Coordinates of C-alpha atoms in Angstrom, one line a residue:
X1 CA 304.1 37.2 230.2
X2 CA 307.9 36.5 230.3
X3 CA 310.5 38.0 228.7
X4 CA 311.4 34.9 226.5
X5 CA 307.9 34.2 225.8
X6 CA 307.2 38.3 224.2
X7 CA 311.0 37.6 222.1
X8 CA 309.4 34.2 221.0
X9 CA 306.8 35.9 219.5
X10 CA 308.3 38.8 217.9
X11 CA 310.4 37.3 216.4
X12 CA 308.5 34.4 215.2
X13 CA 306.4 37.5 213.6
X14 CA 309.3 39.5 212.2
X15 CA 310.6 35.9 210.3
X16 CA 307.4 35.5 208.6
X17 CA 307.0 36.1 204.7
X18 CA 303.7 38.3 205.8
X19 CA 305.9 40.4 207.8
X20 CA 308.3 41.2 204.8
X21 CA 311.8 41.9 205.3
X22 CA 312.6 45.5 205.9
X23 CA 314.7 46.2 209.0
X24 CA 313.2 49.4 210.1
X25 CA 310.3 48.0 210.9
X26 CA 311.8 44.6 212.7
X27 CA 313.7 47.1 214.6
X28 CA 310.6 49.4 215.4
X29 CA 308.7 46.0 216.2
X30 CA 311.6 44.8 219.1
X31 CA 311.7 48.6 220.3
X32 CA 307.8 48.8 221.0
X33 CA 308.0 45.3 222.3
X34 CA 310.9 46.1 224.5
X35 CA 309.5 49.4 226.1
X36 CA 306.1 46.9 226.8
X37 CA 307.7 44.4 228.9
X38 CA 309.2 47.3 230.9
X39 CA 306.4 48.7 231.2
X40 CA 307.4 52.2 229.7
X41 CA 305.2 53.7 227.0
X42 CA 307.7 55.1 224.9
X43 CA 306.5 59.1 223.4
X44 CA 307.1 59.7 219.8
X45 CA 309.8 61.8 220.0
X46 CA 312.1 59.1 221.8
X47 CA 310.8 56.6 219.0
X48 CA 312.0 58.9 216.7
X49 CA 315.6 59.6 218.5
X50 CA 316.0 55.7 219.4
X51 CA 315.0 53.9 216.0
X52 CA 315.7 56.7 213.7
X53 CA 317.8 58.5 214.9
X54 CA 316.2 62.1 214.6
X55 CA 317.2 64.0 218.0
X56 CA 315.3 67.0 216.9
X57 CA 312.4 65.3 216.2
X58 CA 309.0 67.5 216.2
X59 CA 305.7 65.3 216.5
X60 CA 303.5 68.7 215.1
X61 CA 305.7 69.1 212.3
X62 CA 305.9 65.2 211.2
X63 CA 303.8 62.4 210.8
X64 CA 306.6 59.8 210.0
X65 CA 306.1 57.8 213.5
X66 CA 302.7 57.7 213.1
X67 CA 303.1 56.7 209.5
X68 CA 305.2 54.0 210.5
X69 CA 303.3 52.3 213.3
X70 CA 299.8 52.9 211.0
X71 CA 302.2 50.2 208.7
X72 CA 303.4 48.3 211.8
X73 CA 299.6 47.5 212.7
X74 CA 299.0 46.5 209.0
X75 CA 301.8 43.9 208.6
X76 CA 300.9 42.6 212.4
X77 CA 297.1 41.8 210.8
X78 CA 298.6 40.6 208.1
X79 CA 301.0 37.8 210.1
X80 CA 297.4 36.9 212.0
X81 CA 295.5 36.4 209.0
X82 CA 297.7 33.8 207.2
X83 CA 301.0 32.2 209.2
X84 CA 299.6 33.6 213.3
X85 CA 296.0 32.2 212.0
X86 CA 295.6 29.5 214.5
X87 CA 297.8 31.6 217.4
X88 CA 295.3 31.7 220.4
X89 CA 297.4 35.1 221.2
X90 CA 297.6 37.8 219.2
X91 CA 300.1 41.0 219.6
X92 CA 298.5 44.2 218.7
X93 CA 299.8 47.6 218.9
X94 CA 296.4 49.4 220.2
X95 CA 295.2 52.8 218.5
X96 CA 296.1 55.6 221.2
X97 CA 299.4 54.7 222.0
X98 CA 302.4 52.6 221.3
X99 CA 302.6 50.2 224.1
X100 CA 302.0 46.2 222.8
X101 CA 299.1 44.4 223.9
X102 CA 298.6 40.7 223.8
X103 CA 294.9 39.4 223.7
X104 CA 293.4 35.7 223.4
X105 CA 290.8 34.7 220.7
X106 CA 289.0 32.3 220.3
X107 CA 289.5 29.8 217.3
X108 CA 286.4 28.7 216.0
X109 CA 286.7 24.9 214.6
X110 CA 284.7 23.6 212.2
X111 CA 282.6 20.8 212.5
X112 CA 283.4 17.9 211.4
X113 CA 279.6 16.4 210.9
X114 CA 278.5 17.0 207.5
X115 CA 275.1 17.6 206.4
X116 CA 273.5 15.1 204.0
X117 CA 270.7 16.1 201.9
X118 CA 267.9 14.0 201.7
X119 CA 268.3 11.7 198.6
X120 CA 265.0 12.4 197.1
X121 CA 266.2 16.1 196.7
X122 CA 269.5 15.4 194.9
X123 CA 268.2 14.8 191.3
X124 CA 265.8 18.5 191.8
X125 CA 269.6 20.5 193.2
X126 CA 271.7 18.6 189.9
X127 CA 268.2 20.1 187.9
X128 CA 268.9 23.4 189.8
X129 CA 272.1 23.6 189.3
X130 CA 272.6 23.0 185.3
X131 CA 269.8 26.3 184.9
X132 CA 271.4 28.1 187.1
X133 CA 275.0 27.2 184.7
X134 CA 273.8 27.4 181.7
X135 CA 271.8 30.9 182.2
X136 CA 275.1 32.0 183.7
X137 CA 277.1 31.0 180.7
X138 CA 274.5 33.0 178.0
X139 CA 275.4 36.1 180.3
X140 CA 279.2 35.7 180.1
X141 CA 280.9 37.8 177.0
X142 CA 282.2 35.3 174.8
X143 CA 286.1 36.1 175.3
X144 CA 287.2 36.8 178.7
X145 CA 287.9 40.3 179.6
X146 CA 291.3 42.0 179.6
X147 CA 292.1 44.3 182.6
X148 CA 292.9 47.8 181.0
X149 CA 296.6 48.5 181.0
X150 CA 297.6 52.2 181.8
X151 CA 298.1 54.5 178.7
X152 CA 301.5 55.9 179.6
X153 CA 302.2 51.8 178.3
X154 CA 300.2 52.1 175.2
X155 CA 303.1 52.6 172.9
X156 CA 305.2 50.5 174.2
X157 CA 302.7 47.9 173.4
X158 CA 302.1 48.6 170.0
X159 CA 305.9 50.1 169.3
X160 CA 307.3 48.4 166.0
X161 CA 310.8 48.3 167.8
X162 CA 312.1 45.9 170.0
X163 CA 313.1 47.1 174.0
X164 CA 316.0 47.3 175.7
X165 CA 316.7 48.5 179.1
X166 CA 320.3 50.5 179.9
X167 CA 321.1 50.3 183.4
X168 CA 323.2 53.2 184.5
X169 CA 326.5 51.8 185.9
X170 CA 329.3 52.6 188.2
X171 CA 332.3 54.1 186.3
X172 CA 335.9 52.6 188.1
X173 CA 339.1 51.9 186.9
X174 CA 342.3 49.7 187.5
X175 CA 345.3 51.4 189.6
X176 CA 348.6 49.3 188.8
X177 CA 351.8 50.1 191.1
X178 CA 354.6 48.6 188.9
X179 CA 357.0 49.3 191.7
X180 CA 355.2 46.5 193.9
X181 CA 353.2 45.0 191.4
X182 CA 350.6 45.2 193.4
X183 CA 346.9 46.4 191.2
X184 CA 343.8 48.0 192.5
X185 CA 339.9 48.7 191.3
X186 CA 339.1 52.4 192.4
X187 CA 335.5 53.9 192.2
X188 CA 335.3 57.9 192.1
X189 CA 332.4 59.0 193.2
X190 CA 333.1 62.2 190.8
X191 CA 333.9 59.9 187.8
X192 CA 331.4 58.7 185.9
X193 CA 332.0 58.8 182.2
X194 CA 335.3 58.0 180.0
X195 CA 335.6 62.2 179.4
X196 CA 335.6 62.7 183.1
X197 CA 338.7 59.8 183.8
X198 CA 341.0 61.4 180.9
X199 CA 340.8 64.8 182.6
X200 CA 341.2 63.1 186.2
X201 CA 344.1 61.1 185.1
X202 CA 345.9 63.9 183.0
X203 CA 345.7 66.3 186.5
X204 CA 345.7 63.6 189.2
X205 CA 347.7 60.5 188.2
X206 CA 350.8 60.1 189.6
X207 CA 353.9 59.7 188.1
X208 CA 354.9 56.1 189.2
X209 CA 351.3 54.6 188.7
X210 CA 349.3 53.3 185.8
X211 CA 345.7 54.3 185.8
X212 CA 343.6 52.8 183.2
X213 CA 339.7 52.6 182.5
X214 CA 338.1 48.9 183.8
X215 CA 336.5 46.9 180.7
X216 CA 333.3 46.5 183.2
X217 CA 331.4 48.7 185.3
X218 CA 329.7 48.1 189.1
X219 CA 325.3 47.9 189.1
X220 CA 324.3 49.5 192.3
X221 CA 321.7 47.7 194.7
X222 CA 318.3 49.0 192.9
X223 CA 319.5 47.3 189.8
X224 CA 317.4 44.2 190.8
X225 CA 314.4 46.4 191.6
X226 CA 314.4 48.5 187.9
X227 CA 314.7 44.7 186.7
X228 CA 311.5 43.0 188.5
X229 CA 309.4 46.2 187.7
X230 CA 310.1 46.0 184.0
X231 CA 309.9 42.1 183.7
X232 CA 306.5 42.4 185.8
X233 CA 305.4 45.3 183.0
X234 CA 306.7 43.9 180.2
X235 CA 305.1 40.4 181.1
X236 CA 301.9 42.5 181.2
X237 CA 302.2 43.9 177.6
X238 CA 302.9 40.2 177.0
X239 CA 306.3 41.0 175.4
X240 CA 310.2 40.5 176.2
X241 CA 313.3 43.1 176.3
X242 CA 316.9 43.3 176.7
X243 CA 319.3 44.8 179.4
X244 CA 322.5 46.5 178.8
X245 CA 324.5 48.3 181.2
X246 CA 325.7 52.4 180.3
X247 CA 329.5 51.3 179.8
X248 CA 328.8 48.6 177.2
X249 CA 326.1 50.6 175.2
X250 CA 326.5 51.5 171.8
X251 CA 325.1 54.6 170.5
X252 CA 324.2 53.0 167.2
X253 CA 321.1 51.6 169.1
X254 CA 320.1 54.7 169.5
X255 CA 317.9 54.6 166.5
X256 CA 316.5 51.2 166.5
X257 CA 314.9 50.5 169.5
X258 CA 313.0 51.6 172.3
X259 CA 315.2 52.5 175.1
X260 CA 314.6 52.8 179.1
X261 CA 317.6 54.3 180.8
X262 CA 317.3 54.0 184.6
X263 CA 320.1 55.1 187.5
X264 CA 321.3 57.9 189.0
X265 CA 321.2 60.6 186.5
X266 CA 325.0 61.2 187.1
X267 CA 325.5 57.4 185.3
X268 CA 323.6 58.0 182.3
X269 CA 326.0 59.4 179.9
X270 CA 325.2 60.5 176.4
X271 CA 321.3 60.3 177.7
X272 CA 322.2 63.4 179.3
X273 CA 322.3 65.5 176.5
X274 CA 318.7 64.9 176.2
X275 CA 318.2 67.2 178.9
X276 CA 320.6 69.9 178.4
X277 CA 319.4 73.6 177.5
X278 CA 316.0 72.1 178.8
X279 CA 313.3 73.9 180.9
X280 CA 314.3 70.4 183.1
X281 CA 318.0 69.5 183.1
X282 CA 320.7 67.8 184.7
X283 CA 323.2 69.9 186.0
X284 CA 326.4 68.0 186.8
X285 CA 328.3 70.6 188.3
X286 CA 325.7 70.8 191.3
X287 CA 324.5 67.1 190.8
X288 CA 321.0 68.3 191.1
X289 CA 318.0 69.3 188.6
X290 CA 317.7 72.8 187.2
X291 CA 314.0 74.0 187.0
X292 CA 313.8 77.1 184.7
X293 CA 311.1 79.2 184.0
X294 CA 310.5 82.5 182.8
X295 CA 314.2 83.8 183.7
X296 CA 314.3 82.0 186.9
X297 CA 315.8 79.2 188.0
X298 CA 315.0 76.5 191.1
X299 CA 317.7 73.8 191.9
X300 CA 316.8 70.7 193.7
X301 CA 319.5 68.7 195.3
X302 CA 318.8 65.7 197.9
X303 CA 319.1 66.0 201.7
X304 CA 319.1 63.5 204.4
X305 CA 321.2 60.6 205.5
X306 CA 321.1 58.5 202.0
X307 CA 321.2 55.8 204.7
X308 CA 318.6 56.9 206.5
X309 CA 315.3 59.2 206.4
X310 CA 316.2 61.0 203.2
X311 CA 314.6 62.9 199.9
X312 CA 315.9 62.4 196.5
X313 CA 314.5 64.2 193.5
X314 CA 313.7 62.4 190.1
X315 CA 313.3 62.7 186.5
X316 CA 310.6 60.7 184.8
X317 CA 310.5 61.4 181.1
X318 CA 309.6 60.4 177.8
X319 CA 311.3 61.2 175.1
X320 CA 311.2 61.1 171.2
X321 CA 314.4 59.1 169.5
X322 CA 315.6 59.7 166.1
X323 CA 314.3 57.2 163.8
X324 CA 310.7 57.3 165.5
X325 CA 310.9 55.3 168.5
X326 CA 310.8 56.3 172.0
X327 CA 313.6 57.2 175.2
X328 CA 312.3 56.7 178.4
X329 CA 314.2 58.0 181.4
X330 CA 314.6 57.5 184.6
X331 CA 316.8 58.9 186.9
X332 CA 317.8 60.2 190.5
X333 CA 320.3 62.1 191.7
X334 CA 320.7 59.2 194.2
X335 CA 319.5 56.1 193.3
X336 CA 316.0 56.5 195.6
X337 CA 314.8 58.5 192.6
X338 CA 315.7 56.2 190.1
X339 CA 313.6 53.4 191.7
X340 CA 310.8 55.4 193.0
X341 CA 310.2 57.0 189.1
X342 CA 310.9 53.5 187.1
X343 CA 307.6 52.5 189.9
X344 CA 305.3 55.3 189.4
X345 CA 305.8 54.4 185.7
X346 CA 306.0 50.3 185.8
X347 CA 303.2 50.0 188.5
X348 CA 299.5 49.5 186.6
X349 CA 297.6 51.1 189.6
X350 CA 300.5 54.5 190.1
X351 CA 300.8 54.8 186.5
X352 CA 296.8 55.4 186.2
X353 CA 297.4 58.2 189.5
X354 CA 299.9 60.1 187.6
X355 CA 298.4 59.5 184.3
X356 CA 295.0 61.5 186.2
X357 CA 297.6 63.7 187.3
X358 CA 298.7 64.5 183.9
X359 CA 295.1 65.1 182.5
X360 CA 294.1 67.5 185.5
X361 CA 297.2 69.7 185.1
X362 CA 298.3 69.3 181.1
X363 CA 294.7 68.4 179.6
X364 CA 295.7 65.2 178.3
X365 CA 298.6 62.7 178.0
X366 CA 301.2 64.0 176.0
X367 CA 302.9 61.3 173.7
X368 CA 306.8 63.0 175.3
X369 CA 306.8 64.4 178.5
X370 CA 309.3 65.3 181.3
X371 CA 308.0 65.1 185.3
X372 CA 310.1 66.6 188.4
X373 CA 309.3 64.0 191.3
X374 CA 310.1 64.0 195.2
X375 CA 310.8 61.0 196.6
X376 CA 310.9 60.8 201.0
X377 CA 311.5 57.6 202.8
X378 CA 313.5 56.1 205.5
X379 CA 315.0 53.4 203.2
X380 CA 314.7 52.0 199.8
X381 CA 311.7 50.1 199.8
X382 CA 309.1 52.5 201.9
X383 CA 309.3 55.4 199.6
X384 CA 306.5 58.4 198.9
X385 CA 306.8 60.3 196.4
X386 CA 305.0 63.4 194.9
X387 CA 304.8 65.4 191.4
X388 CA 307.0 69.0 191.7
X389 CA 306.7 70.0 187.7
X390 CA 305.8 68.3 184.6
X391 CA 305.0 69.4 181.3
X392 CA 304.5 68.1 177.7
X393 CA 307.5 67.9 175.0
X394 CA 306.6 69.5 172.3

């Protein structure tokens, strides 16, 4: 086959809704097909170093190419089944190896004769049929049945408070130079709360500049993710909630609502404090999360290219609020975590897996609770994750 001809078809596959949009694994997809129609059968290691960028890659220690290409072969089945389903050719990525293949198939067509039924035997099938209905409608419950919905939702559900949902913002503020009259917005990446600008400005600021706080703060990229998890989940428990962003909340809502706080964990302000002298904390200084017990104490922090393959760690909590309602958190130290704990909670089928989890290792669901999460991926969207503490809040 030509060149043109294999582009044609890659990238016919790559634009397709079936294929999805992530660029890792267009990129992986041109790479594989690239190496084919040079007839090269590229090794894992050089996958790993050309697409990922991981010289030192070590195909005994790792399973992410593997991983990867096990995906690729899904979302190539997937174009064939629906917008490749009447392609006579069909690009595969056989088991064994990562060199392309491209078969024919044949595309059975219908026929267009239909059977007709003898007329004599149309009134016996209508007979037939109207038994066969109404025996089928005697067995059917009277009310449909309701798919269960995940107990880590249950109060949420039946909560007497109304929900609102706090993104954690960006903190920046306005640089004005009076001397050009020229002005600025800065981001810090070491400023994230009103406290932490006074004691910048009062040591930093120079003389001939005016620094003062923005009246708005910046929502980072996962913002739009936390918000179609939660309007899928709330439109589950067939109820509504509001958004407000960290820099505009008022802590007198404290107390009458139920609150889910998502971000990075360094963006979430006076929810901090729920964490502080904890077995689980936050510690700013580090930017990572403190795991104490019995004297000791373990600090996770993330590692990786945040722009590449990376791991994040994660709070997931559930805590109590002061006039009876509930705090839910969740938040990464980058904001991986953030979105990969707002899912394990938000998705029916993930929240069930760690509510199991929670049974095995606590002996029940407990009604506040605080979970230590790992999250790995190459980007934002193809995330695993996997439980490192959690324990019930007494």
């Amino acid at each position: 086959m030509q060149r043109q001809d294999y582009e044609q078809i890659v990238e016919r596959i790559i634009g397709s809704k079936s294929f999805g949009r992530s660029l890792t694994y267009a990129n992986l997809l041109r790479y594989l097909a690239s190496c084919t129609r040079d007839d090269k059968v590229p090794k894992e290691a050089t996958i790993a170093a050309e697409i990922f960028g991981k010289e030192d890659y070590d195909p005994s220690q790792s399973t992410l190419i593997r991983v990867y290409v096990y995906k690729l072969r899904e979302k190539l089945a997937a174009y064939y089944e629906n917008e490749g389903k009447a392609e006579t050719s069909v690009l595969t990525i056989p088991k064994g190896g990562y060199a392309l293949a491209l078969s024919e198939r044949d595309l059975v067509k219908p026929s267009r004769r239909t059977a007709k039924l003898p007329r004599p035997w149309v009134p016996v099938l209508l007979v037939a049929l109207g038994v066969a209905v109404y025996w089928l409608l005697r067995l059917l419950p009277g009310e449909p049945s309701q798919p269960s919905l995940p107990l880590l939702w249950s109060d949420l559900q039946d909560s007497r408070f109304p929900a609102t949902l706090v993104l954690g913002d960006l903190f920046i503020f306005n640089e004005y130079d009076p001397a050009v009259g020229s002005m600025r917005t800065i981001r810090q990446s070491g400023i994230n709360s009103q406290r932490e600008f006074e004691v910048f400005r009062e040591q930093q600021k120079p003389a001939h500049l005016d620094w003062t706080p923005a009246t708005y703060g910046l929502l980072i990229q996962g913002s739009a993710h936390w918000i179609k998890n939660l309007t899928e989940m709330f439109g589950s428990l067939g109820k509504d909630y509001s958004i407000r962003t960290m820099s505009r909340f008022n802590p007198k809502e404290l107390q009458d609502k139920d609150l889910l706080v998502v971000g990075m964990l360094k963006t979430l302000g006076l929810f901090q404090n729920y964490f502080q002298g904890s077995r689980l904390a936050y510690d700013a200084e580090v930017d990572g999360i403190r795991v104490s017990e019995e004297g000791e104490a373990n600090v996770y922090t993330p590692f990786g290219d945040p722009n590449g393959y990376h791991t994040d760690y994660a709070i997931l909590a559930k805590l109590p609020g002061p006039n009876g309602n509930a705090v839910y958190v969740f938040g990464g130290i980058w904001d991986t975590g953030a979105t990969e704990s707002l899912k394990l909670f938000t998705d029916s089928k993930l929240a069930a897996s760690l509510e199991k989890e929670m049974d095995e290792k606590l002996g029940r669901v407990p009604k506040h609770y605080k979970v230590l999460i790992e999250v790995s991926g190459l980007d934002r969207m193809e995330l695993t994750s996997r439980v490192v503490e959690m324990y019930a809040v007494e």
